[in-house]
PDB file of C-alpha atoms in Angstrom:
ATOM      1  CA  MET A   9       4.853  24.839 -18.248  1.00 38.00           C
ATOM      2  CA  THR A  10       7.349  26.474 -15.612  1.00 42.00           C
ATOM      3  CA  ALA A  11      10.273  25.047 -14.659  1.00 41.00           C
ATOM      4  CA  GLU A  12       9.071  24.520 -10.815  1.00 43.00           C
ATOM      5  CA  ARG A  13       6.421  22.643 -12.276  1.00 45.00           C
ATOM      6  CA  ALA A  14       8.891  20.632 -14.979  1.00 53.00           C
ATOM      7  CA  THR A  15      11.254  19.466 -11.934  1.00 77.00           C
ATOM      8  CA  ARG A  16       8.317  18.685  -9.566  1.00 91.00           C
ATOM      9  CA  PRO A  17       8.457  15.350  -8.400  1.00 97.00           C
ATOM     10  CA  MET A  18       5.718  12.532  -9.776  1.00 98.00           C
ATOM     11  CA  ALA A  19       4.100  10.478  -7.334  1.00 98.00           C
ATOM     12  CA  LEU A  20       1.917   7.440  -8.373  1.00 98.00           C
ATOM     13  CA  VAL A  21      -0.315   6.029  -5.638  1.00 98.00           C
ATOM     14  CA  THR A  22      -2.473   3.287  -5.875  1.00 98.00           C
ATOM     15  CA  GLY A  23      -6.313   3.033  -3.948  1.00 96.00           C
ATOM     16  CA  ALA A  24      -5.918   7.103  -3.524  1.00 96.00           C
ATOM     17  CA  SER A  25     -10.172   7.762  -3.833  1.00 94.00           C
ATOM     18  CA  ALA A  26      -9.322   6.591   0.738  1.00 91.00           C
ATOM     19  CA  GLY A  27      -7.603   5.309   3.648  1.00 92.00           C
ATOM     20  CA  ILE A  28      -4.231   5.209   3.775  1.00 94.00           C
ATOM     21  CA  GLY A  29      -3.930   5.571  -0.007  1.00 96.00           C
ATOM     22  CA  HIS A  30      -5.938   8.814   0.651  1.00 96.00           C
ATOM     23  CA  GLU A  31      -3.722  10.357   3.062  1.00 96.00           C
ATOM     24  CA  PHE A  32      -0.763   9.396   1.579  1.00 98.00           C
ATOM     25  CA  ALA A  33      -1.542  11.665  -1.670  1.00 98.00           C
ATOM     26  CA  ARG A  34      -2.276  14.415   0.434  1.00 98.00           C
ATOM     27  CA  GLN A  35       1.155  14.266   2.282  1.00 98.00           C
ATOM     28  CA  LEU A  36       2.922  13.606  -0.423  1.00 98.00           C
ATOM     29  CA  ALA A  37       1.064  16.652  -2.171  1.00 98.00           C
ATOM     30  CA  ALA A  38       2.584  18.768   1.100  1.00 98.00           C
ATOM     31  CA  ARG A  39       5.630  17.780  -0.010  1.00 97.00           C
ATOM     32  CA  GLY A  40       5.824  19.156  -3.522  1.00 97.00           C
ATOM     33  CA  HIS A  41       4.812  16.107  -5.626  1.00 98.00           C
ATOM     34  CA  ASP A  42       2.070  15.962  -8.684  1.00 98.00           C
ATOM     35  CA  LEU A  43       0.299  12.878  -8.932  1.00 98.00           C
ATOM     36  CA  VAL A  44      -0.700  10.615 -10.698  1.00 98.00           C
ATOM     37  CA  LEU A  45      -4.339   8.858  -8.476  1.00 98.00           C
ATOM     38  CA  VAL A  46      -5.467   5.477  -9.023  1.00 98.00           C
ATOM     39  CA  ALA A  47      -8.352   3.784  -7.800  1.00 96.00           C
ATOM     40  CA  ARG A  48     -12.202   2.573  -9.282  1.00 95.00           C
ATOM     41  CA  ASP A  49     -14.290   5.377  -8.404  1.00 94.00           C
ATOM     42  CA  ARG A  50     -13.673   8.111 -10.937  1.00 96.00           C
ATOM     43  CA  ALA A  51     -16.283  10.643  -8.644  1.00 96.00           C
ATOM     44  CA  ARG A  52     -14.637   9.848  -5.933  1.00 96.00           C
ATOM     45  CA  LEU A  53     -11.402  10.434  -7.163  1.00 96.00           C
ATOM     46  CA  ASP A  54     -12.225  13.448  -8.701  1.00 97.00           C
ATOM     47  CA  ALA A  55     -13.214  14.598  -5.848  1.00 97.00           C
ATOM     48  CA  VAL A  56     -10.172  14.104  -4.003  1.00 97.00           C
ATOM     49  CA  ALA A  57      -7.615  15.096  -7.447  1.00 98.00           C
ATOM     50  CA  ALA A  58      -9.472  19.035  -6.599  1.00 97.00           C
ATOM     51  CA  GLU A  59      -9.410  18.891  -3.258  1.00 97.00           C
ATOM     52  CA  LEU A  60      -5.211  18.354  -3.789  1.00 98.00           C
ATOM     53  CA  THR A  61      -4.495  20.899  -6.434  1.00 97.00           C
ATOM     54  CA  SER A  62      -7.076  23.206  -4.716  1.00 97.00           C
ATOM     55  CA  ARG A  63      -4.859  23.158  -1.374  1.00 97.00           C
ATOM     56  CA  TYR A  64      -2.141  22.321  -2.470  1.00 97.00           C
ATOM     57  CA  ALA A  65      -1.433  24.061  -6.130  1.00 96.00           C
ATOM     58  CA  VAL A  66      -0.350  20.392  -7.591  1.00 97.00           C
ATOM     59  CA  SER A  67      -1.359  19.000 -10.698  1.00 97.00           C
ATOM     60  CA  ALA A  68      -3.671  15.428 -10.262  1.00 97.00           C
ATOM     61  CA  GLU A  69      -3.438  13.155 -12.676  1.00 97.00           C
ATOM     62  CA  VAL A  70      -7.056  10.789 -12.563  1.00 98.00           C
ATOM     63  CA  LEU A  71      -6.247   6.689 -13.642  1.00 98.00           C
ATOM     64  CA  VAL A  72      -9.576   5.129 -13.422  1.00 98.00           C
ATOM     65  CA  ALA A  73      -9.228   1.018 -12.863  1.00 97.00           C
ATOM     66  CA  ASP A  74      -9.925  -2.132 -11.573  1.00 97.00           C
ATOM     67  CA  LEU A  75      -6.301  -3.090 -10.515  1.00 97.00           C
ATOM     68  CA  SER A  76      -8.347  -7.294 -10.550  1.00 96.00           C
ATOM     69  CA  ASP A  77      -8.206  -6.084 -14.050  1.00 97.00           C
ATOM     70  CA  ARG A  78      -5.693  -7.450 -16.363  1.00 97.00           C
ATOM     71  CA  ALA A  79      -5.489  -4.602 -19.020  1.00 98.00           C
ATOM     72  CA  ALA A  80      -6.439  -1.985 -16.912  1.00 98.00           C
ATOM     73  CA  LEU A  81      -3.257  -3.377 -14.248  1.00 98.00           C
ATOM     74  CA  GLN A  82      -1.401  -3.141 -17.722  1.00 98.00           C
ATOM     75  CA  SER A  83      -2.715   0.221 -18.498  1.00 98.00           C
ATOM     76  CA  VAL A  84      -1.393   1.580 -14.689  1.00 98.00           C
ATOM     77  CA  ALA A  85       1.940  -0.581 -15.502  1.00 98.00           C
ATOM     78  CA  ASP A  86       2.680   1.764 -18.972  1.00 98.00           C
ATOM     79  CA  ARG A  87       1.855   4.774 -16.758  1.00 98.00           C
ATOM     80  CA  VAL A  88       3.898   4.428 -14.597  1.00 98.00           C
ATOM     81  CA  ALA A  89       6.730   2.559 -17.283  1.00 98.00           C
ATOM     82  CA  ASP A  90       6.590   5.948 -19.333  1.00 97.00           C
ATOM     83  CA  PRO A  91       9.762   7.071 -19.631  1.00 96.00           C
ATOM     84  CA  ASN A  92       8.710  10.635 -20.733  1.00 95.00           C
ATOM     85  CA  ARG A  93       6.217  11.032 -17.708  1.00 96.00           C
ATOM     86  CA  PRO A  94       8.446   9.576 -15.510  1.00 97.00           C
ATOM     87  CA  VAL A  95       6.729   8.306 -11.883  1.00 98.00           C
ATOM     88  CA  ASP A  96       9.131   8.864  -9.471  1.00 98.00           C
ATOM     89  CA  VAL A  97       7.154   7.466  -6.542  1.00 98.00           C
ATOM     90  CA  VAL A  98       5.041   4.354  -6.755  1.00 98.00           C
ATOM     91  CA  VAL A  99       2.795   3.315  -3.904  1.00 98.00           C
ATOM     92  CA  ASN A 100       0.667   0.349  -4.183  1.00 98.00           C
ATOM     93  CA  ASN A 101      -1.736   0.747  -1.977  1.00 96.00           C
ATOM     94  CA  ALA A 102      -4.993  -0.612  -3.105  1.00 95.00           C
ATOM     95  CA  GLY A 103      -6.875  -2.727  -0.977  1.00 85.00           C
ATOM     96  CA  TYR A 104      -9.359  -5.868  -0.736  1.00 76.00           C
ATOM     97  CA  GLY A 105     -10.728  -6.559   2.035  1.00 71.00           C
ATOM     98  CA  GLN A 106     -12.988  -9.877   3.531  1.00 72.00           C
ATOM     99  CA  ARG A 107     -15.822 -10.777   5.703  1.00 75.00           C
ATOM    100  CA  ARG A 108     -15.603 -14.324   4.587  1.00 80.00           C
ATOM    101  CA  SER A 109     -12.839 -16.955   5.665  1.00 83.00           C
ATOM    102  CA  PHE A 110     -11.202 -18.320   2.546  1.00 82.00           C
ATOM    103  CA  LEU A 111     -13.087 -22.139   2.811  1.00 87.00           C
ATOM    104  CA  ARG A 112     -16.161 -20.423   3.042  1.00 88.00           C
ATOM    105  CA  ASN A 113     -16.083 -17.334   0.085  1.00 88.00           C
ATOM    106  CA  ASP A 114     -16.399 -17.799  -3.934  1.00 91.00           C
ATOM    107  CA  VAL A 115     -13.157 -18.542  -5.022  1.00 93.00           C
ATOM    108  CA  ALA A 116     -13.526 -15.621  -7.634  1.00 93.00           C
ATOM    109  CA  VAL A 117     -14.008 -13.853  -4.479  1.00 92.00           C
ATOM    110  CA  GLU A 118     -10.470 -14.749  -3.464  1.00 93.00           C
ATOM    111  CA  GLU A 119      -9.139 -14.785  -6.866  1.00 95.00           C
ATOM    112  CA  ALA A 120      -9.609 -11.074  -7.185  1.00 94.00           C
ATOM    113  CA  ALA A 121      -8.678 -10.053  -4.045  1.00 94.00           C
ATOM    114  CA  PHE A 122      -5.337 -12.005  -4.826  1.00 95.00           C
ATOM    115  CA  ASP A 123      -5.018 -10.561  -7.648  1.00 97.00           C
ATOM    116  CA  VAL A 124      -5.404  -7.212  -6.047  1.00 97.00           C
ATOM    117  CA  LEU A 125      -3.161  -7.975  -3.344  1.00 97.00           C
ATOM    118  CA  THR A 126      -0.326  -9.037  -5.119  1.00 97.00           C
ATOM    119  CA  ARG A 127      -0.413  -9.448  -8.651  1.00 98.00           C
ATOM    120  CA  ALA A 128      -0.680  -5.921  -8.950  1.00 98.00           C
ATOM    121  CA  VAL A 129       2.535  -5.095  -7.012  1.00 98.00           C
ATOM    122  CA  LEU A 130       3.897  -7.592  -8.733  1.00 98.00           C
ATOM    123  CA  VAL A 131       3.010  -5.970 -12.216  1.00 98.00           C
ATOM    124  CA  LEU A 132       3.617  -2.116 -10.974  1.00 98.00           C
ATOM    125  CA  SER A 133       6.772  -3.081  -8.593  1.00 98.00           C
ATOM    126  CA  HIS A 134       8.346  -4.548 -11.813  1.00 98.00           C
ATOM    127  CA  ALA A 135       7.111  -1.617 -14.565  1.00 98.00           C
ATOM    128  CA  ALA A 136       8.794   0.668 -11.739  1.00 98.00           C
ATOM    129  CA  GLY A 137      11.929  -0.792 -11.514  1.00 98.00           C
ATOM    130  CA  VAL A 138      13.270  -0.528 -14.402  1.00 98.00           C
ATOM    131  CA  ALA A 139      12.018   2.622 -15.526  1.00 98.00           C
ATOM    132  CA  MET A 140      13.700   3.605 -12.297  1.00 98.00           C
ATOM    133  CA  ARG A 141      16.606   1.730 -11.580  1.00 98.00           C
ATOM    134  CA  GLU A 142      17.963   3.224 -15.632  1.00 98.00           C
ATOM    135  CA  ARG A 143      17.020   6.702 -13.961  1.00 97.00           C
ATOM    136  CA  GLY A 144      19.102   5.507 -11.436  1.00 98.00           C
ATOM    137  CA  ARG A 145      16.801   6.747  -8.945  1.00 97.00           C
ATOM    138  CA  GLY A 146      13.325   6.208  -7.696  1.00 98.00           C
ATOM    139  CA  ARG A 147      11.264   4.826  -4.136  1.00 98.00           C
ATOM    140  CA  ILE A 148       8.463   2.081  -4.155  1.00 98.00           C
ATOM    141  CA  VAL A 149       6.455   1.446  -1.258  1.00 98.00           C
ATOM    142  CA  ASN A 150       5.097  -1.427  -0.761  1.00 98.00           C
ATOM    143  CA  VAL A 151       1.806  -1.924   1.261  1.00 97.00           C
ATOM    144  CA  SER A 152       2.176  -4.675   3.460  1.00 95.00           C
ATOM    145  CA  SER A 153       0.405  -5.317   7.248  1.00 92.00           C
ATOM    146  CA  VAL A 154       1.409  -6.937  10.509  1.00 90.00           C
ATOM    147  CA  ALA A 155      -1.448  -9.434   9.503  1.00 87.00           C
ATOM    148  CA  GLY A 156       1.532 -10.925   7.086  1.00 84.00           C
ATOM    149  CA  PHE A 157       3.556 -11.943  10.174  1.00 85.00           C
ATOM    150  CA  ILE A 158       0.884 -13.916  11.776  1.00 86.00           C
ATOM    151  CA  ALA A 159      -1.015 -17.028   9.544  1.00 77.00           C
ATOM    152  CA  SER A 160      -4.979 -16.059   9.558  1.00 78.00           C
ATOM    153  CA  GLY A 161      -5.975 -17.067   5.777  1.00 86.00           C
ATOM    154  CA  SER A 162      -5.215 -15.674   2.513  1.00 90.00           C
ATOM    155  CA  TYR A 163      -5.348 -11.769   3.297  1.00 91.00           C
ATOM    156  CA  SER A 164      -2.271 -12.464   5.256  1.00 91.00           C
ATOM    157  CA  ALA A 165      -0.692 -14.923   3.005  1.00 94.00           C
ATOM    158  CA  ALA A 166      -0.562 -12.038   0.660  1.00 95.00           C
ATOM    159  CA  LYS A 167       0.629  -9.018   3.238  1.00 95.00           C
ATOM    160  CA  ALA A 168       3.291 -12.205   3.861  1.00 94.00           C
ATOM    161  CA  TRP A 169       4.169 -12.112  -0.173  1.00 97.00           C
ATOM    162  CA  VAL A 170       4.099  -8.371  -0.057  1.00 98.00           C
ATOM    163  CA  THR A 171       6.351  -7.786   2.618  1.00 97.00           C
ATOM    164  CA  THR A 172       8.753 -10.951   1.644  1.00 97.00           C
ATOM    165  CA  PHE A 173       8.920  -9.632  -2.169  1.00 98.00           C
ATOM    166  CA  SER A 174       9.790  -5.836  -1.598  1.00 98.00           C
ATOM    167  CA  GLU A 175      13.144  -6.483   0.629  1.00 98.00           C
ATOM    168  CA  GLY A 176      14.112  -8.899  -2.528  1.00 98.00           C
ATOM    169  CA  LEU A 177      13.652  -5.995  -4.115  1.00 98.00           C
ATOM    170  CA  ALA A 178      15.243  -3.846  -2.600  1.00 98.00           C
ATOM    171  CA  SER A 179      18.293  -6.617  -2.574  1.00 98.00           C
ATOM    172  CA  GLU A 180      17.833  -6.137  -6.136  1.00 98.00           C
ATOM    173  CA  LEU A 181      17.477  -2.829  -6.319  1.00 98.00           C
ATOM    174  CA  ALA A 182      20.125  -1.993  -3.594  1.00 97.00           C
ATOM    175  CA  GLY A 183      23.323   0.996  -5.154  1.00 97.00           C
ATOM    176  CA  SER A 184      20.414   2.093  -7.491  1.00 98.00           C
ATOM    177  CA  GLY A 185      19.939   4.637  -6.532  1.00 98.00           C
ATOM    178  CA  VAL A 186      16.237   3.303  -6.505  1.00 98.00           C
ATOM    179  CA  THR A 187      14.756   2.312  -2.423  1.00 98.00           C
ATOM    180  CA  VAL A 188      11.647  -0.433  -2.052  1.00 98.00           C
ATOM    181  CA  THR A 189       9.485  -0.085   0.863  1.00 98.00           C
ATOM    182  CA  ALA A 190       7.454  -2.304   2.586  1.00 97.00           C
ATOM    183  CA  LEU A 191       5.224  -0.501   5.340  1.00 97.00           C
ATOM    184  CA  CYS A 192       3.873  -2.876   7.666  1.00 94.00           C
ATOM    185  CA  PRO A 193       0.419  -1.006   9.674  1.00 90.00           C
ATOM    186  CA  GLY A 194      -1.756  -2.599  12.423  1.00 76.00           C
ATOM    187  CA  PHE A 195      -5.128  -1.473  12.538  1.00 77.00           C
ATOM    188  CA  THR A 196      -5.630   2.101  11.205  1.00 67.00           C
ATOM    189  CA  ASN A 197      -8.905   4.128  11.925  1.00 68.00           C
ATOM    190  CA  THR A 198      -9.722   4.674   8.050  1.00 73.00           C
ATOM    191  CA  GLU A 199     -12.684   3.208   6.771  1.00 63.00           C
ATOM    192  CA  PHE A 200     -11.350   0.161   5.454  1.00 54.00           C
ATOM    193  CA  GLN A 201     -13.215  -2.813   8.094  1.00 54.00           C
ATOM    194  CA  GLN A 202     -16.541  -0.243   7.823  1.00 53.00           C
ATOM    195  CA  ARG A 203     -16.185  -1.244   3.336  1.00 55.00           C
ATOM    196  CA  ALA A 204     -15.454  -4.317   4.597  1.00 51.00           C
ATOM    197  CA  GLY A 205     -18.177  -5.523   6.834  1.00 52.00           C
ATOM    198  CA  ILE A 206     -15.833  -6.042   9.221  1.00 54.00           C
ATOM    199  CA  SER A 207     -16.449  -5.127  12.703  1.00 56.00           C
ATOM    200  CA  LYS A 208     -14.276  -3.216  14.888  1.00 59.00           C
ATOM    201  CA  PRO A 209     -12.304  -5.535  17.160  1.00 61.00           C
ATOM    202  CA  GLY A 210      -9.586  -4.368  19.730  1.00 62.00           C
ATOM    203  CA  PRO A 211      -8.519  -1.852  22.491  1.00 59.00           C
ATOM    204  CA  ASP A 212      -8.364   1.697  21.328  1.00 68.00           C
ATOM    205  CA  PHE A 213      -4.381   1.908  22.080  1.00 60.00           C
ATOM    206  CA  MET A 214      -4.124  -0.325  19.478  1.00 65.00           C
ATOM    207  CA  TRP A 215      -5.354   1.744  16.359  1.00 70.00           C
ATOM    208  CA  LEU A 216      -2.881   4.138  14.823  1.00 80.00           C
ATOM    209  CA  ASP A 217      -3.788   7.161  13.410  1.00 86.00           C
ATOM    210  CA  PRO A 218      -3.709   7.086   9.578  1.00 88.00           C
ATOM    211  CA  THR A 219      -2.135  10.460   9.756  1.00 92.00           C
ATOM    212  CA  ARG A 220       1.101   9.352  11.683  1.00 92.00           C
ATOM    213  CA  LEU A 221       1.683   6.372   9.447  1.00 93.00           C
ATOM    214  CA  VAL A 222       2.284   8.229   6.611  1.00 95.00           C
ATOM    215  CA  SER A 223       4.199  10.528   8.091  1.00 95.00           C
ATOM    216  CA  ASP A 224       6.481   8.165   9.804  1.00 94.00           C
ATOM    217  CA  CYS A 225       6.493   5.723   6.066  1.00 96.00           C
ATOM    218  CA  LEU A 226       8.042   9.036   4.128  1.00 97.00           C
ATOM    219  CA  ASP A 227      10.653   9.380   7.205  1.00 96.00           C
ATOM    220  CA  ASP A 228      11.294   5.777   6.523  1.00 96.00           C
ATOM    221  CA  VAL A 229      11.945   5.936   3.019  1.00 97.00           C
ATOM    222  CA  GLY A 230      13.442   9.043   2.602  1.00 96.00           C
ATOM    223  CA  LYS A 231      16.059   7.276   5.128  1.00 96.00           C
ATOM    224  CA  GLY A 232      15.804   4.622   2.602  1.00 96.00           C
ATOM    225  CA  ARG A 233      14.823   1.571   5.439  1.00 97.00           C
ATOM    226  CA  VAL A 234      13.382  -1.163   3.702  1.00 97.00           C
ATOM    227  CA  LEU A 235      10.775  -2.158   6.725  1.00 96.00           C
ATOM    228  CA  SER A 236       8.404   0.071   8.221  1.00 95.00           C
ATOM    229  CA  VAL A 237       6.642  -0.705  11.422  1.00 93.00           C
ATOM    230  CA  PRO A 238       4.547   2.298  12.666  1.00 86.00           C
ATOM    231  CA  GLY A 239       3.194   2.626  16.365  1.00 73.00           C
ATOM    232  CA  LEU A 240       5.299   1.083  19.399  1.00 78.00           C
ATOM    233  CA  GLN A 241       2.958  -1.347  20.332  1.00 79.00           C
ATOM    234  CA  TYR A 242       3.334  -3.497  16.152  1.00 78.00           C
ATOM    235  CA  LYS A 243       7.320  -2.330  16.306  1.00 80.00           C
ATOM    236  CA  ALA A 244       7.294  -4.938  19.581  1.00 81.00           C
ATOM    237  CA  ILE A 245       4.499  -7.141  18.156  1.00 79.00           C
ATOM    238  CA  VAL A 246       6.366  -7.608  15.054  1.00 79.00           C
ATOM    239  CA  GLY A 247       9.836  -9.010  16.797  1.00 78.00           C
ATOM    240  CA  LEU A 248       7.762 -10.493  19.266  1.00 74.00           C
ATOM    241  CA  LEU A 249       6.236 -12.804  16.195  1.00 74.00           C
ATOM    242  CA  ARG A 250       9.577 -13.410  14.128  1.00 78.00           C
ATOM    243  CA  VAL A 251      11.245 -15.618  17.787  1.00 73.00           C
ATOM    244  CA  VAL A 252       8.527 -17.334  18.788  1.00 74.00           C
ATOM    245  CA  PRO A 253       7.840 -20.941  17.900  1.00 71.00           C
ATOM    246  CA  ARG A 254       5.570 -20.651  14.334  1.00 69.00           C
ATOM    247  CA  SER A 255       3.285 -23.835  16.209  1.00 64.00           C
ATOM    248  CA  LEU A 256       2.345 -20.186  18.693  1.00 63.00           C
ATOM    249  CA  VAL A 257       1.489 -17.411  16.228  1.00 61.00           C
ATOM    250  CA  ARG A 258      -0.500 -20.088  14.488  1.00 63.00           C
ATOM    251  CA  SER A 259      -2.494 -21.010  18.127  1.00 60.00           C
ATOM    252  CA  ARG A 260      -3.252 -17.939  18.277  1.00 60.00           C
ATOM    253  CA  ALA A 261      -4.539 -16.861  14.680  1.00 59.00           C
ATOM    254  CA  ARG A 262      -7.161 -20.086  15.258  1.00 56.00           C
ATOM    255  CA  LEU A 263      -8.298 -18.179  18.455  1.00 54.00           C
ATOM    256  CA  VAL A 264      -8.596 -14.893  17.019  1.00 55.00           C
ATOM    257  CA  ARG A 265     -10.339 -15.871  13.886  1.00 54.00           C
ATOM    258  CA  ARG A 266     -13.156 -17.625  16.563  1.00 50.00           C
TER     259      ARG A 266
END
């Protein structure tokens, strides 16, 4: 092993096989990080690993895991916490889109989504926070959503939890050399909507480019920012949502759902 490879930082990305997670993996590789790629689909992970190792001359470890499965999640947490193979950046990106409203959905599906969107973030952030604080350095990125600032079902609630949890963890780790950033994007041009069976809503100007989104987020991470809201349109929306009465937020959310 060369000295360069021995000192190269390591980044672990969940949901790395497609969309925003794939873009995080690509840009972190371009910035000189070796990778641990986590997702459910081995074939897609292998393809991403081959692409990035060939293009950027980094190493890419594949870790197949369904994060709604507790044993599989623990295997990822164990990798994050491994002191002999330290992880310098953790990106909790794995998502779970749903087409049906909460009461029309099967509760087992809701529980699986809850585990991926919240429990996995909690478990992996705990593993990362403890290990990174002991080393005095590290970065945790939790992918939340602008949806967390509105009131629209269990997905919105889960993302609100991710944002608030990230803010609290950032405060707990302040001064330790470890930063926590909650990324709160709006509509983004990925395959997320297609895989979830959701139509593409809203005008074109509301849709974000994933390359710019991730680049801006990583710049915010480098500056130690706790909240990263990409796009001027979404910065304005989030600012407005924080000051308008919640009764108005709820009424507008009902119209959107209809």
